[in-house]
Amino acid sequence: MNGALLTVLMAAAGTALLAYVGFRLGLSVDRRFKNHDEVVQAVRAFAGVTTGFTVLMSRNQRAALAYSGDKIGFVAIVLGDKLLVRSLDQAKIMVIAEDRLYVSFPDFGFEPIYIQAEPADIQQALAGLGRGESP
C-alpha cells in the first residue's frame, strides 16, 4: 500500500516538475501575435496577395481582422502554436457590444471568434469591409 502511494506521489511530483521546467524554458503554447506585420504576413501567405492590409487586432492579441481598401477581409487567429487564416467571404459579423466584434462561419465545428478592441477601430474595420458606416 505504501509503495503504491509513494509511486503515485513521485509520478505527480515528476509531472509537476516537468511542467514547471517547460514553462520556464518557454515551451508553453500560449502564443500571441507579435505585431500587425505578423498578421499581414500570415494573410499574404494564405491568400497569395500583395495588397496592403489594415489590421484590427484583439486586445488579447490572439485574433485579428485584416482588410484592404477593396473590401477584401480575412480573420487570423492563434490556435495553440499555429496560425489559422480564413476569408471573411461567408462570415457572419456581428457587433455584440461597441467594443466587441463576433465573427462566425457557417462551417460545422469552427468556433466563433471574438475580437475586443476600441469602438472607433471596430467601426473603421466594419466600414472598410463594407459592412458598416464610416465613423
Short mmCIF file of C-alpha atoms in Angstrom, two decimals:
data_model
loop_
_atom_site.label_atom_id
_atom_site.label_comp_id
_atom_site.label_asym_id
_atom_site.label_seq_id
_atom_site.Cartn_x
_atom_site.Cartn_y
_atom_site.Cartn_z
CA MET A 1 0.00 0.00 0.00
CA ASN A 2 2.73 2.48 0.93
CA GLY A 3 4.76 1.57 -2.16
CA ALA A 4 1.80 2.30 -4.47
CA LEU A 5 1.11 5.63 -2.75
CA LEU A 6 4.77 6.58 -2.97
CA THR A 7 4.82 5.73 -6.69
CA VAL A 8 1.75 7.91 -7.37
CA LEU A 9 3.18 10.82 -5.40
CA MET A 10 6.53 10.58 -7.20
CA ALA A 11 4.80 10.49 -10.58
CA ALA A 12 2.74 13.56 -9.68
CA ALA A 13 5.83 15.41 -8.46
CA GLY A 14 7.73 14.49 -11.64
CA THR A 15 4.87 15.72 -13.84
CA ALA A 16 4.67 18.99 -11.93
CA LEU A 17 8.42 19.46 -12.20
CA LEU A 18 8.38 18.84 -15.97
CA ALA A 19 5.51 21.29 -16.43
CA TYR A 20 7.32 23.95 -14.42
CA VAL A 21 10.59 23.49 -16.31
CA GLY A 22 8.76 23.57 -19.65
CA PHE A 23 7.01 26.78 -18.68
CA ARG A 24 10.24 28.42 -17.52
CA LEU A 25 12.02 27.45 -20.72
CA GLY A 26 9.27 28.95 -22.84
CA LEU A 27 7.91 25.68 -24.13
CA SER A 28 4.38 26.80 -23.40
CA VAL A 29 1.95 27.08 -26.32
CA ASP A 30 0.45 30.31 -25.02
CA ARG A 31 1.23 32.13 -28.26
CA ARG A 32 0.04 35.57 -29.36
CA PHE A 33 0.54 37.74 -32.42
CA LYS A 34 3.72 39.78 -32.03
CA ASN A 35 2.56 42.72 -34.13
CA HIS A 36 0.46 43.78 -37.11
CA ASP A 37 3.19 42.74 -39.56
CA GLU A 38 2.91 39.11 -38.45
CA VAL A 39 -0.82 39.18 -39.20
CA VAL A 40 -0.25 40.71 -42.64
CA GLN A 41 2.45 38.11 -43.45
CA ALA A 42 0.11 35.26 -42.43
CA VAL A 43 -2.71 36.65 -44.58
CA ARG A 44 -0.42 37.18 -47.56
CA ALA A 45 0.91 33.63 -47.25
CA PHE A 46 -2.64 32.27 -47.09
CA ALA A 47 -4.21 34.35 -49.85
CA GLY A 48 -1.20 34.93 -52.08
CA VAL A 49 -1.99 38.63 -52.44
CA THR A 50 0.34 41.56 -52.01
CA THR A 51 -2.33 44.15 -51.30
CA GLY A 52 -1.75 46.44 -48.35
CA PHE A 53 -3.89 45.48 -45.36
CA THR A 54 -5.17 47.37 -42.37
CA VAL A 55 -5.22 45.25 -39.22
CA LEU A 56 -7.66 45.29 -36.30
CA MET A 57 -6.09 43.23 -33.53
CA SER A 58 -7.92 41.98 -30.48
CA ARG A 59 -6.71 43.24 -27.10
CA ASN A 60 -5.51 39.76 -26.15
CA GLN A 61 -3.55 39.54 -29.44
CA ARG A 62 -4.97 36.11 -30.30
CA ALA A 63 -7.31 37.21 -33.11
CA ALA A 64 -7.15 39.88 -35.78
CA LEU A 65 -9.01 41.15 -38.81
CA ALA A 66 -7.01 42.16 -41.87
CA TYR A 67 -8.85 44.10 -44.56
CA SER A 68 -7.95 46.06 -47.62
CA GLY A 69 -9.49 49.06 -49.36
CA ASP A 70 -11.26 46.85 -51.91
CA LYS A 71 -13.42 45.23 -49.19
CA ILE A 72 -11.40 42.01 -49.03
CA GLY A 73 -11.09 40.73 -45.49
CA PHE A 74 -9.51 37.89 -43.56
CA VAL A 75 -9.54 36.78 -39.96
CA ALA A 76 -6.36 35.41 -38.40
CA ILE A 77 -6.39 33.53 -35.12
CA VAL A 78 -3.88 31.78 -32.91
CA LEU A 79 -4.75 28.18 -32.03
CA GLY A 80 -2.13 26.77 -29.69
CA ASP A 81 1.13 27.29 -31.54
CA LYS A 82 -0.49 27.52 -35.00
CA LEU A 83 -1.83 30.46 -37.01
CA LEU A 84 -5.11 29.99 -38.86
CA VAL A 85 -6.33 32.40 -41.54
CA ARG A 86 -9.84 32.39 -43.02
CA SER A 87 -11.50 34.56 -45.61
CA LEU A 88 -14.45 36.65 -44.46
CA ASP A 89 -16.44 35.94 -47.65
CA GLN A 90 -19.05 33.78 -45.91
CA ALA A 91 -18.53 35.03 -42.37
CA LYS A 92 -21.29 36.49 -40.29
CA ILE A 93 -20.05 39.56 -38.45
CA MET A 94 -21.98 40.99 -35.52
CA VAL A 95 -21.22 43.71 -33.02
CA ILE A 96 -22.08 42.32 -29.58
CA ALA A 97 -21.12 45.50 -27.73
CA GLU A 98 -19.48 48.63 -29.03
CA ASP A 99 -16.05 47.23 -28.17
CA ARG A 100 -16.65 43.57 -29.15
CA LEU A 101 -16.91 42.02 -32.57
CA TYR A 102 -18.21 38.49 -33.11
CA VAL A 103 -17.25 36.60 -36.29
CA SER A 104 -18.81 33.23 -37.06
CA PHE A 105 -18.60 30.90 -40.02
CA PRO A 106 -21.22 28.51 -41.41
CA ASP A 107 -18.82 25.56 -41.11
CA PHE A 108 -19.82 22.96 -38.56
CA GLY A 109 -17.30 22.73 -35.76
CA PHE A 110 -15.50 26.01 -36.43
CA GLU A 111 -15.56 28.07 -33.26
CA PRO A 112 -16.78 31.68 -33.42
CA ILE A 113 -14.14 34.36 -32.97
CA TYR A 114 -14.42 37.30 -30.59
CA ILE A 115 -12.39 40.43 -31.18
CA GLN A 116 -12.31 43.01 -28.44
CA ALA A 117 -10.89 46.39 -29.48
CA GLU A 118 -11.55 50.11 -29.33
CA PRO A 119 -15.05 51.04 -30.61
CA ALA A 120 -13.69 53.51 -33.19
CA ASP A 121 -11.34 50.84 -34.58
CA ILE A 122 -14.20 48.35 -34.86
CA GLN A 123 -16.37 50.89 -36.71
CA GLN A 124 -13.48 51.68 -39.07
CA ALA A 125 -12.93 47.96 -39.78
CA LEU A 126 -16.63 47.41 -40.49
CA ALA A 127 -16.65 50.40 -42.86
CA GLY A 128 -13.51 49.11 -44.55
CA LEU A 129 -15.21 45.77 -45.10
CA GLY A 130 -18.32 47.46 -46.47
CA ARG A 131 -20.46 46.25 -43.57
CA GLY A 132 -20.96 49.45 -41.65
CA GLU A 133 -20.97 53.20 -41.78
CA SER A 134 -17.82 55.30 -41.85
CA PRO A 135 -17.03 56.85 -38.44
#
